[in-house]
CSV table of N, CA and C in Angstrom, one decimal:
chain,number,residue,atom,x,y,z
A,1435,ALA,N,-12.3,-6.8,0.9
A,1435,ALA,CA,-12.6,-7.3,-0.4
A,1435,ALA,C,-12.4,-8.9,-0.4
A,1436,ALA,N,-13.4,-9.6,-0.8
A,1436,ALA,CA,-13.3,-11.0,-0.7
A,1436,ALA,C,-13.9,-11.7,-1.9
A,1437,LEU,N,-13.3,-12.8,-2.3
A,1437,LEU,CA,-13.8,-13.7,-3.3
A,1437,LEU,C,-14.2,-15.0,-2.7
A,1438,HIS,N,-15.5,-15.3,-2.9
A,1438,HIS,CA,-16.0,-16.6,-2.4
A,1438,HIS,C,-16.0,-17.6,-3.5
A,1439,ASN,N,-15.1,-18.6,-3.3
A,1439,ASN,CA,-15.0,-19.7,-4.3
A,1439,ASN,C,-14.9,-21.0,-3.6
A,1440,ARG,N,-16.1,-21.6,-3.5
A,1440,ARG,CA,-16.2,-22.9,-2.7
A,1440,ARG,C,-15.9,-22.6,-1.3
A,1441,SER,N,-14.8,-23.3,-0.8
A,1441,SER,CA,-14.5,-23.2,0.6
A,1441,SER,C,-13.5,-22.2,1.0
A,1442,HIS,N,-13.0,-21.5,0.0
A,1442,HIS,CA,-11.9,-20.5,0.2
A,1442,HIS,C,-12.4,-19.1,-0.3
A,1443,ALA,N,-11.8,-18.1,0.3
A,1443,ALA,CA,-12.0,-16.7,-0.1
A,1443,ALA,C,-10.7,-16.0,-0.1
A,1444,CYS,N,-10.6,-15.0,-0.9
A,1444,CYS,CA,-9.4,-14.2,-1.0
A,1444,CYS,C,-9.7,-12.8,-0.3
A,1445,HIS,N,-8.8,-12.4,0.5
A,1445,HIS,CA,-9.0,-11.1,1.2
A,1445,HIS,C,-7.8,-10.2,1.1
A,1446,ALA,N,-8.0,-9.0,0.6
A,1446,ALA,CA,-6.9,-8.0,0.5
A,1446,ALA,C,-7.1,-6.9,1.5
A,1447,GLN,N,-6.1,-6.7,2.4
A,1447,GLN,CA,-6.2,-5.6,3.4
A,1447,GLN,C,-5.1,-4.6,3.1
A,1448,LEU,N,-5.5,-3.4,3.1
A,1448,LEU,CA,-4.5,-2.3,2.9
A,1448,LEU,C,-3.7,-2.2,4.2
A,1449,ILE,N,-2.3,-2.3,4.0
A,1449,ILE,CA,-1.4,-2.3,5.1
A,1449,ILE,C,-0.5,-1.1,5.1
A,1450,GLY,N,-0.5,-0.3,4.0
A,1450,GLY,CA,0.3,0.9,4.0
A,1450,GLY,C,0.2,1.6,2.7
A,1451,THR,N,0.6,2.9,2.7
A,1451,THR,CA,0.5,3.8,1.5
A,1451,THR,C,1.8,4.6,1.5
A,1452,VAL,N,2.3,4.9,0.3
A,1452,VAL,CA,3.5,5.8,0.1
A,1452,VAL,C,3.0,6.9,-0.8
A,1453,LEU,N,3.1,8.1,-0.4
A,1453,LEU,CA,2.6,9.2,-1.2
A,1453,LEU,C,3.7,9.8,-2.1
A,1454,GLY,N,4.9,9.8,-1.6
A,1454,GLY,CA,6.0,10.5,-2.3
A,1454,GLY,C,7.3,9.7,-2.2
A,1455,ALA,N,8.3,10.2,-3.0
A,1455,ALA,CA,9.6,9.5,-3.0
A,1455,ALA,C,10.3,9.5,-1.7
A,1456,HIS,N,10.0,10.4,-0.8
A,1456,HIS,CA,10.8,10.5,0.4
A,1456,HIS,C,10.0,9.8,1.6
A,1457,ASP,N,8.8,9.4,1.4
A,1457,ASP,CA,8.0,8.8,2.4
A,1457,ASP,C,8.6,7.4,2.7
A,1458,PRO,N,8.6,7.0,4.0
A,1458,PRO,CA,9.2,5.7,4.3
A,1458,PRO,C,8.3,4.6,3.7
A,1459,LEU,N,8.9,3.5,3.3
A,1459,LEU,CA,8.1,2.3,2.9
A,1459,LEU,C,7.4,1.8,4.2
A,1460,PRO,N,6.2,1.3,4.1
A,1460,PRO,CA,5.5,0.8,5.3
A,1460,PRO,C,6.1,-0.5,5.7
A,1461,ALA,N,6.0,-0.8,7.0
A,1461,ALA,CA,6.4,-2.1,7.6
A,1461,ALA,C,5.6,-3.2,7.0
A,1462,ARG,N,6.2,-4.2,6.5
A,1462,ARG,CA,5.5,-5.4,6.0
A,1462,ARG,C,6.2,-6.6,6.4
A,1463,PRO,N,5.5,-7.7,6.5
A,1463,PRO,CA,6.1,-9.0,6.9
A,1463,PRO,C,7.3,-9.3,6.0
A,1464,ALA,N,8.5,-9.5,6.7
A,1464,ALA,CA,9.8,-9.7,6.0
A,1464,ALA,C,9.8,-10.9,5.0
A,1465,LYS,N,9.1,-11.9,5.3
A,1465,LYS,CA,9.3,-13.1,4.5
A,1465,LYS,C,8.2,-13.2,3.4
A,1466,LEU,N,7.3,-12.3,3.3
A,1466,LEU,CA,6.3,-12.4,2.3
A,1466,LEU,C,6.8,-11.8,0.9
A,1467,PRO,N,6.6,-12.6,-0.1
A,1467,PRO,CA,6.9,-12.0,-1.4
A,1467,PRO,C,6.0,-10.9,-1.8
A,1468,GLU,N,6.5,-9.9,-2.6
A,1468,GLU,CA,5.7,-8.8,-3.1
A,1468,GLU,C,5.5,-9.0,-4.6
A,1469,VAL,N,4.3,-8.7,-5.0
A,1469,VAL,CA,4.0,-8.7,-6.5
A,1469,VAL,C,3.5,-7.3,-6.8
A,1470,ALA,N,4.1,-6.6,-7.7
A,1470,ALA,CA,3.7,-5.2,-8.1
A,1470,ALA,C,2.8,-5.3,-9.3
A,1471,LEU,N,1.8,-4.5,-9.3
A,1471,LEU,CA,0.9,-4.3,-10.5
A,1471,LEU,C,1.3,-2.9,-11.0
A,1472,VAL,N,1.8,-2.9,-12.3
A,1472,VAL,CA,2.2,-1.7,-12.9
A,1472,VAL,C,1.7,-1.5,-14.3
A,1473,GLY,N,1.6,-0.3,-14.8
A,1473,GLY,CA,1.2,-0.1,-16.2
A,1473,GLY,C,0.8,1.4,-16.4
A,1474,ARG,N,0.5,1.7,-17.6
A,1474,ARG,CA,0.1,3.1,-17.9
A,1474,ARG,C,-1.1,3.5,-17.0
A,1475,SER,N,-1.3,4.8,-16.9
A,1475,SER,CA,-2.5,5.3,-16.2
A,1475,SER,C,-3.7,4.8,-16.9
A,1476,ASN,N,-4.6,4.3,-16.1
A,1476,ASN,CA,-5.9,3.8,-16.6
A,1476,ASN,C,-5.8,2.5,-17.4
A,1477,SER,N,-4.8,1.7,-17.1
A,1477,SER,CA,-4.6,0.4,-17.8
A,1477,SER,C,-5.4,-0.7,-17.1
A,1478,GLY,N,-5.9,-0.5,-15.9
A,1478,GLY,CA,-6.7,-1.5,-15.2
A,1478,GLY,C,-6.0,-2.1,-14.0
A,1479,LYS,N,-4.9,-1.5,-13.4
A,1479,LYS,CA,-4.2,-2.1,-12.3
A,1479,LYS,C,-5.1,-2.3,-11.1
A,1480,SER,N,-5.8,-1.3,-10.7
A,1480,SER,CA,-6.7,-1.4,-9.5
A,1480,SER,C,-7.8,-2.4,-9.8
A,1481,SER,N,-8.3,-2.3,-11.0
A,1481,SER,CA,-9.4,-3.3,-11.4
A,1481,SER,C,-8.9,-4.7,-11.3
A,1482,LEU,N,-7.7,-5.0,-11.7
A,1482,LEU,CA,-7.1,-6.3,-11.6
A,1482,LEU,C,-7.0,-6.7,-10.2
A,1483,LEU,N,-6.5,-5.8,-9.3
A,1483,LEU,CA,-6.3,-6.2,-7.9
A,1483,LEU,C,-7.7,-6.6,-7.3
A,1484,ASN,N,-8.7,-5.8,-7.6
A,1484,ASN,CA,-10.1,-6.1,-7.1
A,1484,ASN,C,-10.6,-7.4,-7.7
A,1485,ALA,N,-10.3,-7.6,-9.0
A,1485,ALA,CA,-10.8,-8.9,-9.6
A,1485,ALA,C,-10.1,-10.1,-9.0
A,1486,LEU,N,-8.8,-10.0,-8.7
A,1486,LEU,CA,-8.1,-11.1,-8.0
A,1486,LEU,C,-8.8,-11.4,-6.7
A,1487,CYS,N,-9.4,-10.4,-6.1
A,1487,CYS,CA,-10.1,-10.7,-4.8
A,1487,CYS,C,-11.6,-10.9,-5.1
A,1488,GLY,N,-12.1,-10.9,-6.3
A,1488,GLY,CA,-13.4,-11.2,-6.6
A,1488,GLY,C,-14.4,-10.2,-6.2
A,1489,THR,N,-14.0,-8.9,-6.2
A,1489,THR,CA,-14.9,-7.9,-5.8
A,1489,THR,C,-15.3,-7.0,-6.9
A,1490,ARG,N,-16.4,-6.4,-6.8
A,1490,ARG,CA,-16.8,-5.4,-7.8
A,1490,ARG,C,-16.1,-4.1,-7.5
A,1491,ARG,N,-16.2,-3.2,-8.5
A,1491,ARG,CA,-15.5,-1.9,-8.5
A,1491,ARG,C,-15.9,-1.1,-7.2
A,1492,ALA,N,-17.1,-1.0,-6.9
A,1492,ALA,CA,-17.5,-0.2,-5.7
A,1492,ALA,C,-17.1,-0.9,-4.4
A,1493,ASP,N,-17.0,-2.2,-4.4
A,1493,ASP,CA,-16.7,-2.9,-3.1
A,1493,ASP,C,-15.2,-3.3,-2.9
A,1494,GLY,N,-14.4,-3.0,-3.9
A,1494,GLY,CA,-13.0,-3.5,-3.9
A,1494,GLY,C,-12.1,-2.8,-2.9
A,1495,ALA,N,-11.0,-3.5,-2.7
A,1495,ALA,CA,-10.0,-2.9,-1.8
A,1495,ALA,C,-9.3,-1.7,-2.5
A,1496,ALA,N,-9.1,-1.7,-3.8
A,1496,ALA,CA,-8.5,-0.6,-4.5
A,1496,ALA,C,-9.5,0.3,-5.1
A,1497,SER,N,-9.3,1.6,-5.0
A,1497,SER,CA,-10.2,2.6,-5.6
A,1497,SER,C,-10.0,2.6,-7.1
A,1498,VAL,N,-11.1,2.6,-7.9
A,1498,VAL,CA,-11.1,2.5,-9.3
A,1498,VAL,C,-11.8,3.7,-9.9
A,1499,SER,N,-11.3,4.3,-11.0
A,1499,SER,CA,-11.9,5.4,-11.7
A,1499,SER,C,-11.6,5.3,-13.2
A,1500,ALA,N,-12.4,5.9,-14.0
A,1500,ALA,CA,-12.1,6.0,-15.5
A,1500,ALA,C,-11.1,7.1,-15.7
A,1501,THR,N,-10.8,7.9,-14.7
A,1501,THR,CA,-9.9,9.0,-14.9
A,1501,THR,C,-8.5,8.6,-14.8
A,1502,PRO,N,-7.7,8.8,-15.9
A,1502,PRO,CA,-6.3,8.4,-15.9
A,1502,PRO,C,-5.5,9.1,-14.7
A,1503,GLY,N,-4.8,8.4,-14.0
A,1503,GLY,CA,-4.0,9.0,-12.9
A,1503,GLY,C,-4.8,9.0,-11.5
A,1504,TRP,N,-5.8,8.1,-11.4
A,1504,TRP,CA,-6.7,8.1,-10.2
A,1504,TRP,C,-5.9,7.6,-9.0
A,1505,THR,N,-5.0,6.6,-9.2
A,1505,THR,CA,-4.2,6.1,-8.2
A,1505,THR,C,-3.0,7.0,-8.0
A,1506,THR,N,-2.9,7.7,-6.9
A,1506,THR,CA,-1.9,8.7,-6.7
A,1506,THR,C,-0.9,8.4,-5.7
A,1507,SER,N,-0.9,7.1,-5.3
A,1507,SER,CA,0.1,6.6,-4.3
A,1507,SER,C,0.4,5.2,-4.5
A,1508,ILE,N,1.4,4.7,-3.8
A,1508,ILE,CA,1.7,3.3,-3.8
A,1508,ILE,C,1.0,2.7,-2.7
A,1509,GLN,N,0.2,1.7,-3.0
A,1509,GLN,CA,-0.7,1.0,-2.0
A,1509,GLN,C,-0.3,-0.4,-1.8
A,1510,PHE,N,-0.1,-0.8,-0.6
A,1510,PHE,CA,0.3,-2.2,-0.2
A,1510,PHE,C,-0.8,-2.9,0.4
A,1511,PHE,N,-1.1,-4.1,-0.2
A,1511,PHE,CA,-2.2,-4.9,0.3
A,1511,PHE,C,-1.7,-6.3,0.7
A,1512,GLU,N,-2.0,-6.7,1.9
A,1512,GLU,CA,-1.7,-8.1,2.3
A,1512,GLU,C,-2.8,-9.0,1.8
A,1513,LEU,N,-2.4,-10.1,1.1
A,1513,LEU,CA,-3.4,-11.0,0.6
A,1513,LEU,C,-3.4,-12.3,1.4
A,1514,ARG,N,-4.6,-12.6,1.8
A,1514,ARG,CA,-4.8,-13.9,2.6
A,1514,ARG,C,-5.9,-14.7,2.0
A,1515,ILE,N,-5.8,-16.0,2.2
A,1515,ILE,CA,-6.9,-16.9,1.8
A,1515,ILE,C,-7.7,-17.1,3.1
A,1516,GLU,N,-9.0,-17.0,3.0
A,1516,GLU,CA,-9.9,-17.3,4.2
A,1516,GLU,C,-10.5,-18.7,4.1
A,1517,PRO,N,-11.0,-19.3,5.0
A,1517,PRO,CA,-11.4,-18.7,6.3
A,1517,PRO,C,-10.2,-18.4,7.2
A,1518,ARG,N,-10.3,-17.4,7.9
A,1518,ARG,CA,-9.2,-17.0,8.8
A,1518,ARG,C,-9.1,-18.0,10.0
A,1519,PRO,N,-8.1,-18.1,10.7
A,1519,PRO,CA,-6.8,-17.3,10.5
A,1519,PRO,C,-5.9,-18.2,9.6
A,1520,GLN,N,-5.5,-17.6,8.5
A,1520,GLN,CA,-4.5,-18.2,7.6
A,1520,GLN,C,-3.4,-17.2,7.5
A,1521,PRO,N,-2.2,-17.7,7.3
A,1521,PRO,CA,-1.1,-16.8,7.2
A,1521,PRO,C,-1.2,-16.1,5.8
A,1522,ALA,N,-0.7,-14.9,5.8
A,1522,ALA,CA,-0.7,-14.1,4.5
A,1522,ALA,C,0.1,-14.8,3.5
A,1523,LEU,N,-0.3,-14.7,2.2
A,1523,LEU,CA,0.3,-15.3,1.1
A,1523,LEU,C,1.4,-14.4,0.5
A,1524,MET,N,1.0,-13.2,0.3
A,1524,MET,CA,1.9,-12.2,-0.4
A,1524,MET,C,1.4,-10.8,-0.1
A,1525,THR,N,2.2,-9.9,-0.5
A,1525,THR,CA,1.8,-8.5,-0.5
A,1525,THR,C,1.7,-8.0,-2.0
A,1526,LEU,N,0.5,-7.6,-2.3
A,1526,LEU,CA,0.2,-7.0,-3.7
A,1526,LEU,C,0.5,-5.5,-3.6
A,1527,VAL,N,1.2,-5.0,-4.5
A,1527,VAL,CA,1.5,-3.5,-4.5
A,1527,VAL,C,0.9,-2.9,-5.7
A,1528,ASP,N,0.0,-2.0,-5.5
A,1528,ASP,CA,-0.7,-1.2,-6.6
A,1528,ASP,C,0.1,0.1,-6.8
A,1529,LEU,N,0.8,0.2,-7.9
A,1529,LEU,CA,1.6,1.4,-8.2
A,1529,LEU,C,0.8,2.4,-9.0
A,1530,PRO,N,1.1,3.7,-8.9
A,1530,PRO,CA,0.5,4.7,-9.7
A,1530,PRO,C,0.9,4.4,-11.2
A,1531,GLY,N,0.1,4.8,-12.1
A,1531,GLY,CA,0.4,4.6,-13.5
A,1531,GLY,C,1.4,5.5,-14.0
A,1532,TYR,N,2.0,5.2,-15.2
A,1532,TYR,CA,2.9,6.0,-15.9
A,1532,TYR,C,2.3,6.5,-17.1
A,1533,GLY,N,2.9,7.5,-17.8
A,1533,GLY,CA,2.3,8.0,-19.0
A,1533,GLY,C,1.2,9.1,-18.7
A,1534,PRO,N,0.4,9.4,-19.7
A,1534,PRO,CA,-0.6,10.5,-19.6
A,1534,PRO,C,-1.5,10.2,-18.4
A,1535,ALA,N,-1.8,11.3,-17.7
A,1535,ALA,CA,-2.7,11.3,-16.6
A,1535,ALA,C,-3.3,12.7,-16.4
A,1536,VAL,N,-4.5,12.7,-15.8
A,1536,VAL,CA,-5.1,14.0,-15.4
A,1536,VAL,C,-4.5,14.4,-14.1
A,1537,ALA,N,-3.3,14.9,-14.2
A,1537,ALA,CA,-2.6,15.4,-13.0
A,1537,ALA,C,-1.4,16.3,-13.5
A,1538,SER,N,-0.9,17.1,-12.6
A,1538,SER,CA,0.2,18.0,-13.0
A,1538,SER,C,1.4,17.2,-13.3
A,1539,ALA,N,2.3,17.9,-14.0
A,1539,ALA,CA,3.6,17.3,-14.3
A,1539,ALA,C,4.4,17.0,-13.0
A,1540,ALA,N,4.2,17.9,-12.1
A,1540,ALA,CA,4.9,17.7,-10.8
A,1540,ALA,C,4.4,16.5,-10.0
A,1541,ALA,N,3.1,16.3,-10.1
A,1541,ALA,CA,2.5,15.1,-9.4
A,1541,ALA,C,3.0,13.8,-10.1
A,1542,ARG,N,3.0,13.8,-11.5
A,1542,ARG,CA,3.4,12.6,-12.2
A,1542,ARG,C,4.9,12.3,-11.9
A,1543,THR,N,5.7,13.4,-11.8
A,1543,THR,CA,7.1,13.2,-11.5
A,1543,THR,C,7.3,12.6,-10.0
A,1544,ARG,N,6.5,13.1,-9.1
A,1544,ARG,CA,6.5,12.6,-7.7
A,1544,ARG,C,6.1,11.1,-7.7
A,1545,TRP,N,5.1,10.7,-8.5
A,1545,TRP,CA,4.7,9.3,-8.5
A,1545,TRP,C,5.9,8.4,-9.1
A,1546,ALA,N,6.5,8.9,-10.2
A,1546,ALA,CA,7.5,8.2,-10.9
A,1546,ALA,C,8.7,8.0,-10.0
A,1547,ARG,N,9.1,9.0,-9.2
A,1547,ARG,CA,10.2,8.9,-8.3
A,1547,ARG,C,9.9,7.9,-7.2
A,1548,ALA,N,8.7,7.9,-6.6
A,1548,ALA,CA,8.3,7.0,-5.6
A,1548,ALA,C,8.3,5.6,-6.1
A,1549,THR,N,7.8,5.4,-7.4
A,1549,THR,CA,7.8,4.1,-8.0
A,1549,THR,C,9.2,3.5,-8.2
A,1550,ARG,N,10.1,4.4,-8.7
A,1550,ARG,CA,11.5,4.0,-9.0
A,1550,ARG,C,12.2,3.6,-7.6
A,1551,ARG,N,11.9,4.4,-6.6
A,1551,ARG,CA,12.5,4.1,-5.3
A,1551,ARG,C,12.0,2.7,-4.8
A,1552,PHE,N,10.7,2.5,-4.9
A,1552,PHE,CA,10.2,1.2,-4.4
A,1552,PHE,C,10.8,0.1,-5.2
A,1553,LEU,N,10.9,0.2,-6.5
A,1553,LEU,CA,11.4,-0.9,-7.3
A,1553,LEU,C,12.9,-1.2,-7.0
A,1554,ARG,N,13.6,-0.1,-6.7
A,1554,ARG,CA,15.0,-0.2,-6.3
A,1554,ARG,C,15.3,-0.8,-4.9
A,1555,GLU,N,14.4,-0.4,-4.0
A,1555,GLU,CA,14.7,-0.7,-2.6
A,1555,GLU,C,13.9,-1.9,-2.0
A,1556,SER,N,12.9,-2.3,-2.6
A,1556,SER,CA,12.1,-3.5,-2.1
A,1556,SER,C,13.0,-4.7,-2.2
A,1557,LYS,N,13.2,-5.3,-1.0
A,1557,LYS,CA,14.0,-6.6,-0.9
A,1557,LYS,C,13.1,-7.8,-1.2
A,1558,GLN,N,11.8,-7.6,-1.1
A,1558,GLN,CA,10.9,-8.7,-1.2
A,1558,GLN,C,10.2,-8.8,-2.5
A,1559,LEU,N,10.5,-7.9,-3.5
A,1559,LEU,CA,9.8,-7.8,-4.7
A,1559,LEU,C,10.1,-9.1,-5.6
A,1560,ALA,N,9.1,-10.0,-5.7
A,1560,ALA,CA,9.3,-11.2,-6.5
A,1560,ALA,C,9.2,-11.0,-8.0
A,1561,CYS,N,8.2,-10.1,-8.4
A,1561,CYS,CA,8.0,-9.8,-9.8
A,1561,CYS,C,7.0,-8.7,-9.9
A,1562,ALA,N,6.9,-8.2,-11.1
A,1562,ALA,CA,5.9,-7.2,-11.5
A,1562,ALA,C,5.1,-7.7,-12.6
A,1563,PHE,N,3.8,-7.4,-12.5
A,1563,PHE,CA,2.9,-7.7,-13.6
A,1563,PHE,C,2.6,-6.4,-14.3
A,1564,VAL,N,3.1,-6.3,-15.6
A,1564,VAL,CA,2.9,-5.1,-16.3
A,1564,VAL,C,1.7,-5.2,-17.2
A,1565,LEU,N,0.7,-4.3,-16.9
A,1565,LEU,CA,-0.5,-4.3,-17.7
A,1565,LEU,C,-0.4,-3.5,-19.0
A,1566,ILE,N,-0.7,-4.2,-20.1
A,1566,ILE,CA,-0.7,-3.6,-21.4
A,1566,ILE,C,-2.1,-3.4,-21.9
A,1567,ASP,N,-2.5,-2.2,-22.2
A,1567,ASP,CA,-3.9,-1.9,-22.7
A,1567,ASP,C,-4.0,-2.4,-24.1
A,1568,ALA,N,-4.8,-3.4,-24.4
A,1568,ALA,CA,-4.9,-4.0,-25.7
A,1568,ALA,C,-5.4,-3.0,-26.8
A,1569,THR,N,-6.1,-2.0,-26.3
A,1569,THR,CA,-6.7,-1.0,-27.3
A,1569,THR,C,-5.6,-0.1,-27.8
A,1570,LEU,N,-4.4,0.0,-27.0
A,1570,LEU,CA,-3.3,0.9,-27.4
A,1570,LEU,C,-2.1,0.1,-27.9
A,1571,GLY,N,-2.0,-1.2,-27.5
A,1571,GLY,CA,-0.8,-1.9,-27.8
A,1571,GLY,C,0.4,-1.5,-26.9
A,1572,VAL,N,1.6,-1.9,-27.2
A,1572,VAL,CA,2.7,-1.5,-26.4
A,1572,VAL,C,3.1,-0.1,-26.8
A,1573,THR,N,3.1,0.8,-25.9
A,1573,THR,CA,3.4,2.2,-26.2
A,1573,THR,C,4.8,2.5,-25.9
A,1574,VAL,N,5.3,3.7,-26.3
A,1574,VAL,CA,6.6,4.2,-25.9
A,1574,VAL,C,6.8,4.2,-24.4
A,1575,ASP,N,5.7,4.6,-23.7
A,1575,ASP,CA,5.8,4.7,-22.2
A,1575,ASP,C,6.0,3.3,-21.7
A,1576,ASP,N,5.3,2.3,-22.2
A,1576,ASP,CA,5.4,0.9,-21.8
A,1576,ASP,C,6.9,0.4,-22.0
A,1577,GLU,N,7.4,0.7,-23.2
A,1577,GLU,CA,8.8,0.3,-23.5
A,1577,GLU,C,9.8,0.9,-22.6
A,1578,ARG,N,9.6,2.2,-22.2
A,1578,ARG,CA,10.5,2.8,-21.3
A,1578,ARG,C,10.4,2.2,-19.9
A,1579,PHE,N,9.2,1.9,-19.5
A,1579,PHE,CA,9.0,1.3,-18.2
A,1579,PHE,C,9.6,-0.2,-18.1
A,1580,LEU,N,9.4,-0.9,-19.2
A,1580,LEU,CA,10.0,-2.3,-19.3
A,1580,LEU,C,11.5,-2.2,-19.2
A,1581,GLU,N,12.1,-1.2,-19.9
A,1581,GLU,CA,13.5,-1.1,-19.8
A,1581,GLU,C,14.0,-0.8,-18.4
A,1582,SER,N,13.2,0.1,-17.7
A,1582,SER,CA,13.6,0.4,-16.3
A,1582,SER,C,13.5,-0.8,-15.4
A,1583,LEU,N,12.5,-1.7,-15.7
A,1583,LEU,CA,12.5,-3.0,-14.9
A,1583,LEU,C,13.7,-3.8,-15.2
A,1584,GLU,N,14.0,-3.9,-16.5
A,1584,GLU,CA,15.2,-4.7,-16.8
A,1584,GLU,C,16.5,-4.2,-16.2
A,1585,HIS,N,16.6,-2.8,-16.2
A,1585,HIS,CA,17.8,-2.2,-15.6
A,1585,HIS,C,17.8,-2.5,-14.1
A,1586,ALA,N,16.7,-2.5,-13.5
A,1586,ALA,CA,16.6,-2.8,-12.0
A,1586,ALA,C,16.6,-4.3,-11.7
A,1587,SER,N,16.7,-5.1,-12.7
A,1587,SER,CA,16.7,-6.6,-12.6
A,1587,SER,C,15.4,-7.1,-11.9
A,1588,VAL,N,14.3,-6.5,-12.2
A,1588,VAL,CA,13.0,-6.9,-11.7
A,1588,VAL,C,12.4,-7.8,-12.7
A,1589,PRO,N,12.1,-9.1,-12.3
A,1589,PRO,CA,11.4,-10.0,-13.2
A,1589,PRO,C,10.0,-9.5,-13.5
A,1590,TYR,N,9.5,-9.6,-14.7
A,1590,TYR,CA,8.1,-9.1,-15.0
A,1590,TYR,C,7.4,-10.1,-15.9
A,1591,HIS,N,6.1,-9.9,-15.9
A,1591,HIS,CA,5.2,-10.7,-16.8
A,1591,HIS,C,4.2,-9.7,-17.4
A,1592,GLY,N,3.8,-9.9,-18.6
A,1592,GLY,CA,2.8,-9.0,-19.3
A,1592,GLY,C,1.4,-9.5,-19.0
A,1593,VAL,N,0.5,-8.6,-18.8
A,1593,VAL,CA,-0.9,-8.9,-18.7
A,1593,VAL,C,-1.7,-8.0,-19.7
A,1594,LEU,N,-2.4,-8.6,-20.6
A,1594,LEU,CA,-3.1,-7.9,-21.6
A,1594,LEU,C,-4.5,-7.5,-21.0
A,1595,THR,N,-4.8,-6.2,-21.0
A,1595,THR,CA,-6.1,-5.8,-20.4
A,1595,THR,C,-6.9,-5.1,-21.5
A,1596,LYS,N,-8.2,-5.0,-21.3
A,1596,LYS,CA,-9.2,-4.4,-22.1
A,1596,LYS,C,-9.3,-5.1,-23.5
A,1597,ALA,N,-9.0,-6.3,-23.5
A,1597,ALA,CA,-9.1,-7.1,-24.7
A,1597,ALA,C,-10.6,-7.3,-25.1
A,1598,ASP,N,-11.5,-7.2,-24.1
A,1598,ASP,CA,-12.9,-7.3,-24.4
A,1598,ASP,C,-13.5,-6.1,-25.2
A,1599,LEU,N,-12.7,-5.0,-25.3
A,1599,LEU,CA,-13.1,-3.9,-26.0
A,1599,LEU,C,-12.8,-3.9,-27.5
A,1600,LEU,N,-12.1,-5.0,-27.9
A,1600,LEU,CA,-11.7,-5.1,-29.3
A,1600,LEU,C,-12.5,-6.2,-30.0
A,1601,SER,N,-12.7,-6.1,-31.3
A,1601,SER,CA,-13.3,-7.2,-32.0
A,1601,SER,C,-12.2,-8.3,-32.1
A,1602,PRO,N,-12.6,-9.5,-32.5
A,1602,PRO,CA,-11.7,-10.6,-32.7
A,1602,PRO,C,-10.5,-10.2,-33.6
A,1603,LEU,N,-10.9,-9.5,-34.7
A,1603,LEU,CA,-9.9,-9.2,-35.7
A,1603,LEU,C,-8.9,-8.1,-35.1
A,1604,GLU,N,-9.4,-7.1,-34.4
A,1604,GLU,CA,-8.6,-6.1,-33.8
A,1604,GLU,C,-7.7,-6.7,-32.7
A,1605,LEU,N,-8.2,-7.7,-32.0
A,1605,LEU,CA,-7.4,-8.3,-31.0
A,1605,LEU,C,-6.3,-9.1,-31.6
A,1606,ALA,N,-6.6,-9.9,-32.7
A,1606,ALA,CA,-5.5,-10.6,-33.4
A,1606,ALA,C,-4.5,-9.7,-33.9
A,1607,GLN,N,-4.9,-8.5,-34.5
A,1607,GLN,CA,-3.9,-7.6,-35.0
A,1607,GLN,C,-3.1,-7.0,-33.9
A,1608,SER,N,-3.6,-6.7,-32.7
A,1608,SER,CA,-2.9,-6.1,-31.6
A,1608,SER,C,-1.8,-7.1,-31.0
A,1609,TYR,N,-2.1,-8.4,-31.2
A,1609,TYR,CA,-1.2,-9.4,-30.7
A,1609,TYR,C,0.2,-9.3,-31.4
């Protein structure tokens, strides 16, 4: 996945995947900061990762679907600025969504446990970007997850997604 912007391009390469709470975290460069993308299922996490790399849905590093719960694993992407060889800038971590998903309760529990473990054990996690769907506002699921980040002492920033689906009045009201 690459974004061509004048003389530089962004490249995200998948370097590891965690499917369950007991799977080992992949080996990653020890000095690279990690930035996690988190949010409700279908809030646009994978789309944001692809947009950061300037790729379209079909060409992106992260798989995207309209189906809530499409991302079923924790995916680690090493982010580099091209032309190569440039040192990696960071690791972007695409986490499975929380809240409603087209998946069994057991699968959602497995994702939640893997996510909690990653948030607890990652020594390199610099911050999390929490995606909030503007069409829904801050939900109970969002509030619970934000509380878990605070409990784990993980710094976070909010990212409003799907604002383009609202009229200007609806967007102002959602703010």
